[in-house]
C-alpha positions as a LaTeX table, in Angstrom:
\begin{tabular}{lrrr}
\hline
Residue & $x$ (\AA) & $y$ (\AA) & $z$ (\AA) \\
\hline
Met1 & 6.45 & $-18.56$ & 19.94 \\
Pro2 & 9.74 & $-17.68$ & 20.87 \\
Ile3 & 11.54 & $-19.29$ & 17.51 \\
Val4 & 11.06 & $-16.69$ & 15.05 \\
Val5 & 11.50 & $-17.76$ & 11.14 \\
Asp6 & 14.10 & $-15.30$ & 9.28 \\
Ile7 & 13.38 & $-17.31$ & 5.47 \\
Asp8 & 11.75 & $-13.81$ & 4.13 \\
Val9 & 15.12 & $-11.95$ & 5.18 \\
Met10 & 17.65 & $-14.98$ & 2.97 \\
Leu11 & 14.70 & $-14.82$ & 0.11 \\
Ala12 & 15.03 & $-11.01$ & 0.07 \\
Arg13 & 19.04 & $-11.12$ & 0.35 \\
Arg14 & 19.00 & $-13.57$ & $-2.59$ \\
Lys15 & 16.27 & $-12.23$ & $-4.80$ \\
Met16 & 14.65 & $-15.31$ & $-4.67$ \\
Ser17 & 10.94 & $-15.53$ & $-4.71$ \\
Val18 & 9.17 & $-18.26$ & $-2.47$ \\
Gly19 & 7.90 & $-20.31$ & $-5.29$ \\
Glu20 & 11.18 & $-20.89$ & $-6.47$ \\
Leu21 & 12.74 & $-21.90$ & $-3.10$ \\
Ala22 & 9.93 & $-24.51$ & $-2.54$ \\
Asp23 & 10.56 & $-25.93$ & $-6.46$ \\
Arg24 & 14.25 & $-25.56$ & $-5.61$ \\
Val25 & 13.99 & $-26.96$ & $-1.53$ \\
Gly26 & 11.32 & $-29.85$ & $-3.26$ \\
Ile27 & 8.51 & $-28.76$ & $-0.85$ \\
Thr28 & 5.26 & $-26.89$ & $-1.69$ \\
Pro29 & 4.99 & $-23.20$ & $-1.60$ \\
Ala30 & 1.71 & $-24.05$ & 0.74 \\
Asn31 & 3.76 & $-25.84$ & 3.12 \\
Leu32 & 6.89 & $-23.21$ & 2.79 \\
Ala33 & 4.42 & $-20.39$ & 3.82 \\
Val34 & 3.35 & $-22.32$ & 7.09 \\
Leu35 & 7.47 & $-22.32$ & 7.76 \\
Lys36 & 8.10 & $-18.74$ & 6.98 \\
Asn37 & 5.09 & $-17.26$ & 8.56 \\
Gly38 & 6.19 & $-19.20$ & 11.90 \\
Arg39 & 2.65 & $-21.94$ & 11.91 \\
Ala40 & 4.84 & $-24.79$ & 11.63 \\
Lys41 & 5.40 & $-26.95$ & 14.58 \\
Ala42 & 8.51 & $-29.11$ & 13.39 \\
Val43 & 10.99 & $-28.59$ & 10.82 \\
Arg44 & 12.96 & $-32.09$ & 9.18 \\
Phe45 & 16.49 & $-31.27$ & 9.44 \\
Ser46 & 16.47 & $-32.44$ & 6.04 \\
Thr47 & 14.38 & $-29.53$ & 4.96 \\
Leu48 & 16.16 & $-27.18$ & 7.27 \\
Ala49 & 19.53 & $-28.58$ & 5.62 \\
Ala50 & 18.04 & $-28.14$ & 1.83 \\
Leu51 & 16.83 & $-24.46$ & 2.44 \\
Cys52 & 20.27 & $-23.75$ & 3.79 \\
Glu53 & 22.36 & $-25.37$ & 0.87 \\
Val54 & 19.98 & $-23.52$ & $-1.55$ \\
Leu55 & 19.87 & $-20.08$ & 0.28 \\
Thr56 & 23.54 & $-20.70$ & 0.88 \\
Cys57 & 23.51 & $-19.97$ & 4.39 \\
Gln58 & 23.63 & $-21.49$ & 7.73 \\
Pro59 & 20.24 & $-22.85$ & 10.12 \\
Gly60 & 20.87 & $-19.84$ & 12.55 \\
Asp61 & 20.63 & $-17.50$ & 9.58 \\
Leu62 & 16.73 & $-18.54$ & 9.10 \\
Leu63 & 16.28 & $-19.37$ & 12.70 \\
Arg64 & 16.55 & $-17.51$ & 15.99 \\
Trp65 & 14.69 & $-17.43$ & 19.53 \\
Glu66 & 13.21 & $-14.20$ & 21.54 \\
Ala67 & 12.12 & $-14.23$ & 24.91 \\
Glu68 & 8.64 & $-14.27$ & 24.78 \\
Asp69 & 7.43 & $-11.35$ & 26.88 \\
Ala70 & 5.34 & $-11.72$ & 29.79 \\
Glu71 & 2.29 & $-8.88$ & 28.74 \\
Asp72 & 2.10 & $-10.25$ & 25.47 \\
Ala73 & 1.04 & $-13.72$ & 26.55 \\
Val74 & $-1.26$ & $-12.25$ & 28.76 \\
Gly75 & $-2.97$ & $-10.07$ & 26.06 \\
Ala76 & $-2.97$ & $-12.47$ & 23.27 \\
Gly77 & $-5.23$ & $-15.02$ & 25.93 \\
Gly78 & $-3.03$ & $-18.12$ & 25.38 \\
Ala79 & $-4.87$ & $-18.37$ & 21.70 \\
Val80 & $-2.33$ & $-17.29$ & 19.40 \\
Gly81 & $-0.82$ & $-20.27$ & 17.35 \\
Ala82 & $-3.83$ & $-22.55$ & 18.43 \\
Gly83 & $-3.48$ & $-24.55$ & 15.29 \\
Gly84 & $-6.39$ & $-23.07$ & 12.92 \\
Ala85 & $-4.37$ & $-23.63$ & 9.48 \\
Val86 & $-4.61$ & $-26.88$ & 7.96 \\
Gly87 & $-1.02$ & $-29.00$ & 8.19 \\
Ala88 & 0.03 & $-26.51$ & 11.10 \\
Asn89 & 0.32 & $-29.67$ & 13.39 \\
Glu90 & 2.53 & $-31.18$ & 11.23 \\
Ala91 & 6.37 & $-31.14$ & 10.54 \\
Val92 & 7.02 & $-29.29$ & 7.04 \\
Gly93 & 9.32 & $-31.41$ & 4.96 \\
Ala94 & 10.17 & $-32.74$ & 1.33 \\
Pro95 & 7.52 & $-35.10$ & 0.14 \\
Gly96 & 7.84 & $-39.11$ & 0.94 \\
Glu97 & 10.06 & $-38.21$ & 3.93 \\
\hline
\end{tabular}
C-alpha cells in the first residue's frame, strides 16, 4: 500500500510504549497494532486527532505516501494485504464511534 504508517517512529521519539499509547488514545492495543503495522484499511479522523494530541505531532508525522514500485507489485502477485487478519477490513477508531 502506498500509505506508510510511522507510528513506531513517533513512539520511539516520545519513549512511549504501544500499550501506553493505546490507553491514552482510547483504542485497544490490537487495533493500534493493526494501524501501526499498515494493515488497517481506514482510520477515523477522531482517532488520528487523538494520536496527534497524545504524541504531540501532526498527521503527516504519522502517515506518508510512497509510490508503489511496479516490480514489487508484480512480484507480490497481488496477494499482499488480502485481509487475512481479524478486523483488517474495519476502520480503526475509539470504542463507541
